[in-house]
CSV table of C-alpha atoms in Angstrom, one decimal:
chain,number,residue,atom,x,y,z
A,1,UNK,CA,76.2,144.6,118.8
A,2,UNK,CA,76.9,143.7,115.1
A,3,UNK,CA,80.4,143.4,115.8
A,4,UNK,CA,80.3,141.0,118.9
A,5,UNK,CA,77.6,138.9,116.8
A,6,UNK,CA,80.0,138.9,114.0
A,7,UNK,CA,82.8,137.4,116.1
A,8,UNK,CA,80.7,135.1,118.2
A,9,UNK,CA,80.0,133.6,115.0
A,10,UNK,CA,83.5,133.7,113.1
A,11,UNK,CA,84.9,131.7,116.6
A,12,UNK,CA,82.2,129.8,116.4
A,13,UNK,CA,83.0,128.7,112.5
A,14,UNK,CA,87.0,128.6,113.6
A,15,UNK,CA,85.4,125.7,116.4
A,16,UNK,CA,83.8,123.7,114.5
A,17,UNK,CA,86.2,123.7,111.4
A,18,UNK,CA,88.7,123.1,113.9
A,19,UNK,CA,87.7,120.1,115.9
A,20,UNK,CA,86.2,118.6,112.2
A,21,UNK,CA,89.0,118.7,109.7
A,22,UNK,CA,91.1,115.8,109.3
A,23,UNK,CA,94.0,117.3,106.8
A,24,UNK,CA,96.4,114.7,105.4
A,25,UNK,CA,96.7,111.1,105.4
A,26,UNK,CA,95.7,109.3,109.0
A,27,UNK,CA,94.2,112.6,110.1
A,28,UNK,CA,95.6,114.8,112.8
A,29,UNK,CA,99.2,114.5,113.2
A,30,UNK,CA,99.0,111.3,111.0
A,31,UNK,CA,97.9,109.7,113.9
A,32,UNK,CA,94.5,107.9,112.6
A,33,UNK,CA,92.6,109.0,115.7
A,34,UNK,CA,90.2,111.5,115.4
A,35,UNK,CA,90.9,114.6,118.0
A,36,UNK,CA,86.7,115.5,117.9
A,37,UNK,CA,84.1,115.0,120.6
A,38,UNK,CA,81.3,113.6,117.8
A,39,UNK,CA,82.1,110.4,117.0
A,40,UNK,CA,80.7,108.1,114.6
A,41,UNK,CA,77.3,105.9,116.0
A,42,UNK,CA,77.5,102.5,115.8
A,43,UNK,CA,74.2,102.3,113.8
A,44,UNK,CA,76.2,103.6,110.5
A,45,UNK,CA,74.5,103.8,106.9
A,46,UNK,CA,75.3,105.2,103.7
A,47,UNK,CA,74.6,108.5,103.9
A,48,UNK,CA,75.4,109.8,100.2
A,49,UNK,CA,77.9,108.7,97.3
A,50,UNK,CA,79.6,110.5,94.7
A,51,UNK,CA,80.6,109.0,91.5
A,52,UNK,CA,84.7,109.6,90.6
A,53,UNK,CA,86.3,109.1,87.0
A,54,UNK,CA,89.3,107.5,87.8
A,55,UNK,CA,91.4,105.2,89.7
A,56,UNK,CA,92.7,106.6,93.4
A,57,UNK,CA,94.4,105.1,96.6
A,58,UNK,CA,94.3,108.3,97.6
A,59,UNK,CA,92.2,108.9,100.6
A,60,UNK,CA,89.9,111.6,101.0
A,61,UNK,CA,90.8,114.6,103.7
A,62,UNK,CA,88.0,116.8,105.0
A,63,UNK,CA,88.3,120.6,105.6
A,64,UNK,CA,85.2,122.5,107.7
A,65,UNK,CA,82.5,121.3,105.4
A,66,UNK,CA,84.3,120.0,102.2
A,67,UNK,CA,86.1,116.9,101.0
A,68,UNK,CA,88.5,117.1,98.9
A,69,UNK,CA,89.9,113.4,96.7
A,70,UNK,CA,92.0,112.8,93.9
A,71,UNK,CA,91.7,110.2,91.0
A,72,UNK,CA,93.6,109.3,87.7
A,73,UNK,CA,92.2,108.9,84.9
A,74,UNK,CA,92.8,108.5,81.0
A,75,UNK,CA,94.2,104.9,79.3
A,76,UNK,CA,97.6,106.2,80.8
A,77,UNK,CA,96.7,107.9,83.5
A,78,UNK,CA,97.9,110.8,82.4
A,79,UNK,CA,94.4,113.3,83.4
A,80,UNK,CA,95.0,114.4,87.0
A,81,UNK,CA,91.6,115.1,89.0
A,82,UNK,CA,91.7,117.2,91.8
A,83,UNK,CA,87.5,117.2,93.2
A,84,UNK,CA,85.7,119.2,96.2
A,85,UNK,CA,82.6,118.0,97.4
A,86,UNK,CA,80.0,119.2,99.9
A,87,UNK,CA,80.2,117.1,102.8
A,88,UNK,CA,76.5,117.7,104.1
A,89,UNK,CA,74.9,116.1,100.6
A,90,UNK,CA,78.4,115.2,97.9
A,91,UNK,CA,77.3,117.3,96.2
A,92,UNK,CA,80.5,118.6,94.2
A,93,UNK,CA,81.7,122.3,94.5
A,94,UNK,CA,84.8,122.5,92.1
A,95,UNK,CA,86.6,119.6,90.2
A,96,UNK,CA,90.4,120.5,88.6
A,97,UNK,CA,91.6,118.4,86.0
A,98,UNK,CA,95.5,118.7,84.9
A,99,UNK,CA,98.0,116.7,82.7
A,100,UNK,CA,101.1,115.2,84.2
A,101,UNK,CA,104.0,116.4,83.1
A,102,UNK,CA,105.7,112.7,84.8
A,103,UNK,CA,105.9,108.9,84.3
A,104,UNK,CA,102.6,107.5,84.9
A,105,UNK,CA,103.5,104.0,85.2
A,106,UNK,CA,102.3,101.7,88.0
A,107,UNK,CA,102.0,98.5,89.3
A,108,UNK,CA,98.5,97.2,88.5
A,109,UNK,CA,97.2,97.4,91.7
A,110,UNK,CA,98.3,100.9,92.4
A,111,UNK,CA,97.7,104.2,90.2
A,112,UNK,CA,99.2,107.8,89.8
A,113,UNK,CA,96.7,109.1,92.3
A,114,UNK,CA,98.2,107.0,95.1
A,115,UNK,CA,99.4,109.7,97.5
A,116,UNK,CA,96.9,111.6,99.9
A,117,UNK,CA,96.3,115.2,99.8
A,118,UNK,CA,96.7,117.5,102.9
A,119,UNK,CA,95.6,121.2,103.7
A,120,UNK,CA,96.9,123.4,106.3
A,121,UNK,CA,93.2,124.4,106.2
A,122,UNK,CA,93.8,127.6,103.7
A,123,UNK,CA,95.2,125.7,100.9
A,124,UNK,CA,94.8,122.1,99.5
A,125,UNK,CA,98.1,120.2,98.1
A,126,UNK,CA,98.0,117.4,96.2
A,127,UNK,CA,100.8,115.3,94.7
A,128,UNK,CA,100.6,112.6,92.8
A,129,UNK,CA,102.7,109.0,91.6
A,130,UNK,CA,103.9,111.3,88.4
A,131,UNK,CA,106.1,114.3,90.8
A,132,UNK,CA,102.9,116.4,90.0
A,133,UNK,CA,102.1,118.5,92.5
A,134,UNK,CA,99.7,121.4,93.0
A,135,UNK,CA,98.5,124.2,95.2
A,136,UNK,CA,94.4,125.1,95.3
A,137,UNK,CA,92.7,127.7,97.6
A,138,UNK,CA,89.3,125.9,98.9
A,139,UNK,CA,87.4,127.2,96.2
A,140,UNK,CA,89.6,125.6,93.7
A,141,UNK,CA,92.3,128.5,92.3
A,142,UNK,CA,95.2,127.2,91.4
A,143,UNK,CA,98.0,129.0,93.2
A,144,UNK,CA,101.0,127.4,91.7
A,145,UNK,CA,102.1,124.1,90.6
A,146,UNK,CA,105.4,122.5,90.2
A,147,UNK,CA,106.2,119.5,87.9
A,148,UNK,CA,109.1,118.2,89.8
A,149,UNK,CA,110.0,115.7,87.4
A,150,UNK,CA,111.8,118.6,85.3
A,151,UNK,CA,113.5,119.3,88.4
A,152,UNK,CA,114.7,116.1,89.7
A,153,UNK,CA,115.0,113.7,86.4
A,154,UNK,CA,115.0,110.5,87.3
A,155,UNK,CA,113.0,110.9,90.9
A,156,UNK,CA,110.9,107.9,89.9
A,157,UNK,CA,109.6,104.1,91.0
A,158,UNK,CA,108.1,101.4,87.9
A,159,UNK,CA,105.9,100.4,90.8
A,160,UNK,CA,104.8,103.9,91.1
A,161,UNK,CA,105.3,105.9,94.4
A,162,UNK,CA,102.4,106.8,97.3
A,163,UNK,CA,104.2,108.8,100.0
A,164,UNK,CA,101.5,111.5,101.3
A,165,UNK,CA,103.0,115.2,101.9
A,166,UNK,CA,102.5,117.0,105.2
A,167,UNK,CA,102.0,120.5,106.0
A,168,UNK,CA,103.7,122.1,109.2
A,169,UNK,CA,103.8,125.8,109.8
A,170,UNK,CA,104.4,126.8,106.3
A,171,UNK,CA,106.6,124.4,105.0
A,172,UNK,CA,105.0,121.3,102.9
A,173,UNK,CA,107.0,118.4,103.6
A,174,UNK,CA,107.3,116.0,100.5
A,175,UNK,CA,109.1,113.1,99.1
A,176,UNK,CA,109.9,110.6,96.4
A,177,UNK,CA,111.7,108.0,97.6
A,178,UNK,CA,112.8,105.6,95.0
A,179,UNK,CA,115.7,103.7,93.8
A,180,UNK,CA,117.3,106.3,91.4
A,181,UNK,CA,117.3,110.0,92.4
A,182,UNK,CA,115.5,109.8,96.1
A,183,UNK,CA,114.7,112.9,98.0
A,184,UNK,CA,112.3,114.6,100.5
A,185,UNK,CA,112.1,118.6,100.7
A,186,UNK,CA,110.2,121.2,102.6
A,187,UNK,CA,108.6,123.8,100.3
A,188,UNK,CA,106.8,127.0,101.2
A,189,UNK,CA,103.7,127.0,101.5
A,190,UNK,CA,103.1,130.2,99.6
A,191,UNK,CA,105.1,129.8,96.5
A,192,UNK,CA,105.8,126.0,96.1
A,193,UNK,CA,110.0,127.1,95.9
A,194,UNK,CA,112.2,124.5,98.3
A,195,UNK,CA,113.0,125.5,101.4
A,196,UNK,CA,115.5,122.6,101.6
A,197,UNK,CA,115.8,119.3,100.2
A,198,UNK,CA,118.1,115.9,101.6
A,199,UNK,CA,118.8,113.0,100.0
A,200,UNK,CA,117.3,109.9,100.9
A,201,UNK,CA,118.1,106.2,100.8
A,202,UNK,CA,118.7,105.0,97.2
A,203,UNK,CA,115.0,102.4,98.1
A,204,UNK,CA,111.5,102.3,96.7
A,205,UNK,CA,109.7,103.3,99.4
A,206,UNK,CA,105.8,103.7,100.2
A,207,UNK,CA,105.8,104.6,103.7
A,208,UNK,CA,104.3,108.6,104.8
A,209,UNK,CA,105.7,110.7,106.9
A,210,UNK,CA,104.8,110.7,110.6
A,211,UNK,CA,103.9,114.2,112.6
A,212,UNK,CA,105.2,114.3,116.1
A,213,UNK,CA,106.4,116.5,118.7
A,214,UNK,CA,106.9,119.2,116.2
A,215,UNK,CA,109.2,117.2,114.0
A,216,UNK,CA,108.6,115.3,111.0
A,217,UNK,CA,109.6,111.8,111.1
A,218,UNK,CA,110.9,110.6,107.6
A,219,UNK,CA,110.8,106.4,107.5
A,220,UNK,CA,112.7,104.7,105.1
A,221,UNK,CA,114.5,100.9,104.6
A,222,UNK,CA,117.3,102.6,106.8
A,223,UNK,CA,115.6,103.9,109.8
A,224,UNK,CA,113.4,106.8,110.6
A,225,UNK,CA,115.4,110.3,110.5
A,226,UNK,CA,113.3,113.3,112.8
A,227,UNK,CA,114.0,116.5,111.0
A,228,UNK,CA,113.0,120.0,111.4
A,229,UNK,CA,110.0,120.8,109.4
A,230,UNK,CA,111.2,124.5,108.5
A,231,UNK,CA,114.5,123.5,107.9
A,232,UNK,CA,115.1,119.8,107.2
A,233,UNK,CA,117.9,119.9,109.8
A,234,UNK,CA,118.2,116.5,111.5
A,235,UNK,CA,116.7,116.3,115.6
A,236,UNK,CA,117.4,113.1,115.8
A,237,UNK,CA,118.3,109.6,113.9
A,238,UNK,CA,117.1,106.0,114.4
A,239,UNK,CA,119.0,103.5,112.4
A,240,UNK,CA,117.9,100.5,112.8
A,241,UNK,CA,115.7,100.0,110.2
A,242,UNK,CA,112.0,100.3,109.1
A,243,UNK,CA,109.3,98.9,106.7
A,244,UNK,CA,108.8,101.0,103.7
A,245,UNK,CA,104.9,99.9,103.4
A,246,UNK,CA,103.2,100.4,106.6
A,247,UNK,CA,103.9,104.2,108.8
A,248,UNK,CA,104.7,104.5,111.9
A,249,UNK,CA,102.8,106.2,114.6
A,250,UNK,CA,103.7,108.9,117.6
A,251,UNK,CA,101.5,109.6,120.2
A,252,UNK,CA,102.4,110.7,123.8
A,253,UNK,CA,105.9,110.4,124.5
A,254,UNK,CA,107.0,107.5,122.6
A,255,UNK,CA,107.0,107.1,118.9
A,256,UNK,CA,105.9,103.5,117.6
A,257,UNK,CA,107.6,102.8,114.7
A,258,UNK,CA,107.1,99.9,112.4
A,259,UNK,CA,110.6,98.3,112.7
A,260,UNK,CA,111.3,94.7,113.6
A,261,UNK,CA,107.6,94.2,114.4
A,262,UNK,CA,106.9,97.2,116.5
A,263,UNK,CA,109.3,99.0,118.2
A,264,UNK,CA,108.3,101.9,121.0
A,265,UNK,CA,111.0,104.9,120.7
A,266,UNK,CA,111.4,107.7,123.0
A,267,UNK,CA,113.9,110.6,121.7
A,268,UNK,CA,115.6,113.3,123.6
A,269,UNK,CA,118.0,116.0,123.0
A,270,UNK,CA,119.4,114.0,119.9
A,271,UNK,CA,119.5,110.5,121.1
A,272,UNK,CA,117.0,108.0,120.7
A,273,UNK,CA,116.3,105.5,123.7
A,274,UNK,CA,114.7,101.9,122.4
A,275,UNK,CA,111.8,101.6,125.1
A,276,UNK,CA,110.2,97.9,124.2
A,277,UNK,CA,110.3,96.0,120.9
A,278,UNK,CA,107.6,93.2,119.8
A,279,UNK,CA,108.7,91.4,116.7
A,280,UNK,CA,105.1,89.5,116.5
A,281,UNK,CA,103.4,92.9,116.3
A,282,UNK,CA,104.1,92.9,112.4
A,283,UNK,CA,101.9,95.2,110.5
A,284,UNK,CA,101.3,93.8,107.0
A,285,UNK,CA,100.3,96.9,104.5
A,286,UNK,CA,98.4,98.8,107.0
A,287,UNK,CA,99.8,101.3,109.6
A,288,UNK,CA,99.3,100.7,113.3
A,289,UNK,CA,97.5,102.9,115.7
A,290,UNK,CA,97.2,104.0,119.2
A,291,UNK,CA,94.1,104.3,121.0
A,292,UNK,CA,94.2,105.2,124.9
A,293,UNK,CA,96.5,102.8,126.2
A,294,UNK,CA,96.9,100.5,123.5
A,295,UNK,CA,98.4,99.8,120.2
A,296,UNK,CA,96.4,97.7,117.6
A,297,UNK,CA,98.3,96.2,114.6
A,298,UNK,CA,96.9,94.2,111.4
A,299,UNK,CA,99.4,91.4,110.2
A,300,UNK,CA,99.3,90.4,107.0
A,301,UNK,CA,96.9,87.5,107.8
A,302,UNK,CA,93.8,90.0,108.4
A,303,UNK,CA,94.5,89.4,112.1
A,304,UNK,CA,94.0,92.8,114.5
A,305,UNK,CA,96.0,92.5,117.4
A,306,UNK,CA,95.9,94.9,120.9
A,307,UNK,CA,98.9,95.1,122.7
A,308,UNK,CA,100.2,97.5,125.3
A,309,UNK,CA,101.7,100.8,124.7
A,310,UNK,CA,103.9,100.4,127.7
A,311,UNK,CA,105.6,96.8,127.1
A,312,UNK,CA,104.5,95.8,124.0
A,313,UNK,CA,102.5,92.7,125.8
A,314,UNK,CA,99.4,91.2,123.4
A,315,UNK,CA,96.1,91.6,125.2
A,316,UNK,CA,94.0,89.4,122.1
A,317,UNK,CA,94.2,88.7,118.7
A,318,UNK,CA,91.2,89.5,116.4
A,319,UNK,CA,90.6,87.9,113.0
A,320,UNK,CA,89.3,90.5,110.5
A,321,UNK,CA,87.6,89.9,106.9
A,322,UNK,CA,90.4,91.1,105.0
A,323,UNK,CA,92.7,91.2,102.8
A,324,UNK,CA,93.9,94.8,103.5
A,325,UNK,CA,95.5,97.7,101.4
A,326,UNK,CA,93.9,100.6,104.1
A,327,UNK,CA,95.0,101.1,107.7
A,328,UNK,CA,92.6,101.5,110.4
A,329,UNK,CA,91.5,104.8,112.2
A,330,UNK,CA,89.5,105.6,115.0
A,331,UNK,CA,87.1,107.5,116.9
A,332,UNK,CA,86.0,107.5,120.5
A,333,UNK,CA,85.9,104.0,121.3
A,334,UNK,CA,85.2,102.6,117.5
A,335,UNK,CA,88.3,101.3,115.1
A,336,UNK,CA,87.2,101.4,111.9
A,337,UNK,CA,89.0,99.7,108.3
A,338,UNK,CA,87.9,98.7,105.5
A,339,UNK,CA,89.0,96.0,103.4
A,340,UNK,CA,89.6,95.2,99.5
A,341,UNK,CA,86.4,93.2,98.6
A,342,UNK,CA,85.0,96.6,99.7
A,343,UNK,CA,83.2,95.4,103.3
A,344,UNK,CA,83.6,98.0,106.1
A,345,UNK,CA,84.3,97.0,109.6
A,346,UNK,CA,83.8,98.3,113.0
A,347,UNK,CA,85.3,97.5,115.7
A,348,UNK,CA,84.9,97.6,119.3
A,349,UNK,CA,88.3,97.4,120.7
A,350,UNK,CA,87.4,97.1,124.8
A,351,UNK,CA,85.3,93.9,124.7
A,352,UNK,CA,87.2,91.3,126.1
A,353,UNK,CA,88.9,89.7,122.9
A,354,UNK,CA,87.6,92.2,120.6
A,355,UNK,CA,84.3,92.6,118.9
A,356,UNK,CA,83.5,93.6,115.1
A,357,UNK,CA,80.1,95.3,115.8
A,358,UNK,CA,78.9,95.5,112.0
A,359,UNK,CA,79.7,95.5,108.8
A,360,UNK,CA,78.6,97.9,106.0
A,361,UNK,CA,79.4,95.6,102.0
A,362,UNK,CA,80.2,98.5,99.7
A,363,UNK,CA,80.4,96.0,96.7
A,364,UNK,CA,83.6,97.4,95.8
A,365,UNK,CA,87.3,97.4,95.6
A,366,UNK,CA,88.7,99.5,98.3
A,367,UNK,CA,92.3,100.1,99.0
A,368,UNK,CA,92.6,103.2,100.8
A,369,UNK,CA,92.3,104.5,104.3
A,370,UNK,CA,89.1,106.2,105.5
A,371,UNK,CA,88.8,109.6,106.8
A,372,UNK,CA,86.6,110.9,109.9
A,373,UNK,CA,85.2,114.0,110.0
A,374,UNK,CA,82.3,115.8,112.0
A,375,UNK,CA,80.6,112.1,113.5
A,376,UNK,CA,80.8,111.1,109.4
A,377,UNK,CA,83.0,108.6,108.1
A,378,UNK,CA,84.6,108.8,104.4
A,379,UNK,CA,85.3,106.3,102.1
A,380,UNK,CA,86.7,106.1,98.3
A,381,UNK,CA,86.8,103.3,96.0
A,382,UNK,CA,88.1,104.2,92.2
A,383,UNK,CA,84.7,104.9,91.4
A,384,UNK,CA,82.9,106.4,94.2
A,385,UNK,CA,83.3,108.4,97.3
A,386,UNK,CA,80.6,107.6,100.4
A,387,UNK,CA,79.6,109.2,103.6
A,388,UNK,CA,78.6,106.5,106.5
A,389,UNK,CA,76.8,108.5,108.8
């Protein structure tokens, strides 16, 4: 009886950690769409805050009941913070702080702690502007770390770099994508050692990688190249170009990359076939996403536009408070962004020309992507991390 209770309860935990975590940049699959049956209400508030030391684009990712963010710190940047907090009161479980061993220069805007962490849901891995990059256990041990500035000299961007690692059945996917010494490589999991590494165009780049149909998607000035997570070996090669700001998105069976405005890809066995290109569906810094059947961009002018997955066709065009930094991501029927002055937005993306429901002024700079996790919303500024609830 002990036993059976004991299991009903471990599957239980394995449930609701499951259909809660959101584990890199954009969430599951890097798609921006929560995967859980509690969604967000529309009657949001602030449930807690937490203060943070240092700067961060980062955005926070969520793991059963803990959120982990980064931040920078120091008049260089040069203190590393990895934090855990309690995501029923932010209350903070563990905080890390390391030195980087990399260049810590940035463009003003942007900081060393511009990359998202991800978790396979065992471990936490965060990588930062610097090359830093480190392995944690959810209670904060640090299982290895690899400076990979010693490894790969002169991997590095004066702008500072932002691509966010993925995790994919062992192998942590990263890169740093630059104009000298540009790379991505997939490292185990367990020890941090490459698995393999390619060379990548000779281009600053900010774009993340994209999770789809058990490949990762690497986007670059050149084109988006579909590799094999576990081995790097190429699936299949588009070559036509793509932003190296905004990320594109896969969902379904087509693949929506940010490439002359939007174009809709379908690969097979090695080829890729163009399905439908829109060149007025141009994402300014934020990442598009796909919610049932449509696709919802946000230009450069604050405007969110909804256009059709299958042709590309606009439905309406939406005028946002922005300017942006963050992409959008969403939940049942809610998008949800937030923009730099710090004033979040929801969205109701079936009324007829589109509908911001309310707006939630968090009186501070914001320039990150939010994360959604367990009907909660999180949000990070350089300063402070909140729950809206």
């Amino acid at each position: 009886m002990k036993t059976t209770s004991l299991l009903l309860a471990f599957s239980f935990y394995l449930s609701a950690s499951a259909h809660a975590d959101w584990l890199q940049f954009r969430g599951p699959n890097a798609s921006a769409v929560s995967t859980e049956a509690k969604t967000p209400g529309d009657d949001l508030k602030v449930a807690w805050s937490a203060d943070l030391p240092g700067r961060g684009l980062s955005a926070p990712i969520v793991v059963g009941d803990r959120v982990f963010v980064t931040c920078s710190s120091g008049p260089g940047q040069e203190t590393l913070h990895v934090f855990c907090f309690n995501a029923a009161d932010g209350s903070k479980r563990w905080e890390r702080a390391m030195r980087t061993t990399g260049r810590t220069m940035t463009h003003n805007k942007t900081c060393v702690a511009a990359n998202t962490p991800c978790s396979d849901g065992d471990q936490v891995f965060a990588l930062f502007s610097s090359n830093d990059l480190f392995a944690f256990d959810l209670d904060g041990k640090l299982l290895w770390l690899r400076g990979l500035t010693y490894d790969y000299a002169n991997a590095s961007n004066s702008l500072g770099m932002s691509q966010s690692p993925v995790v994919v059945d062992g192998t942590l996917v990263v890169q740093s994508e630059n104009d000298s010494e540009s790379f991505a490589a997939g490292l185990d999991v367990a020890t941090g050692r490459n698995k393999w590494k390619l060379e990548r165009p000779k281009a600053a780049n900010w774009s993340s990688a994209t999770v789809w149909k058990n490949v990762v998607a690497l986007q670059s000035s050149k084109g988006i190249l579909a590799v094999e997570p576990a081995t790097g070996k190429t699936v299949w090669d588009y070559s036509d170009g793509a932003s190296t700001i905004p990320s594109s998105v896969g969902t379904g069976e087509a693949l929506y990359a940010v490439s002359h405005g939007i174009t809709a890809l379908a690969p097979e066995k090695g080829a890729v076939t163009q399905l439908w290109r829109n060149e007025k569906l141009n994402p300014g810094t934020a990442s598009p996403l796909v919610l049932g059947d449509s696709i919802y961009v946000v230009n450069g002018a604050g405007v969110l536009i909804k256009a059709s997955v299958k042709n590309g066709d606009e439905a309406w065009k939406l005028r946002l408070k922005g300017p942006f930094s963050g992409s959008p991501v969403a939940a049942g029927k809610r998008i949800y962004i937030v923009n730099e002055r710090g004033i979040f937005q929801v969205i109701d993306p079936e009324a007829p020309e589109g509908k911001v429901l309310k707006e939630i002024e968090l009186k501070e700079t914001v320039l990150t992507t939010p994360a959604i996790s367990g009907g909660a919303i999180y949000v990070r500024s350089d300063a402070k991390l909140w729950k809206l609830q």
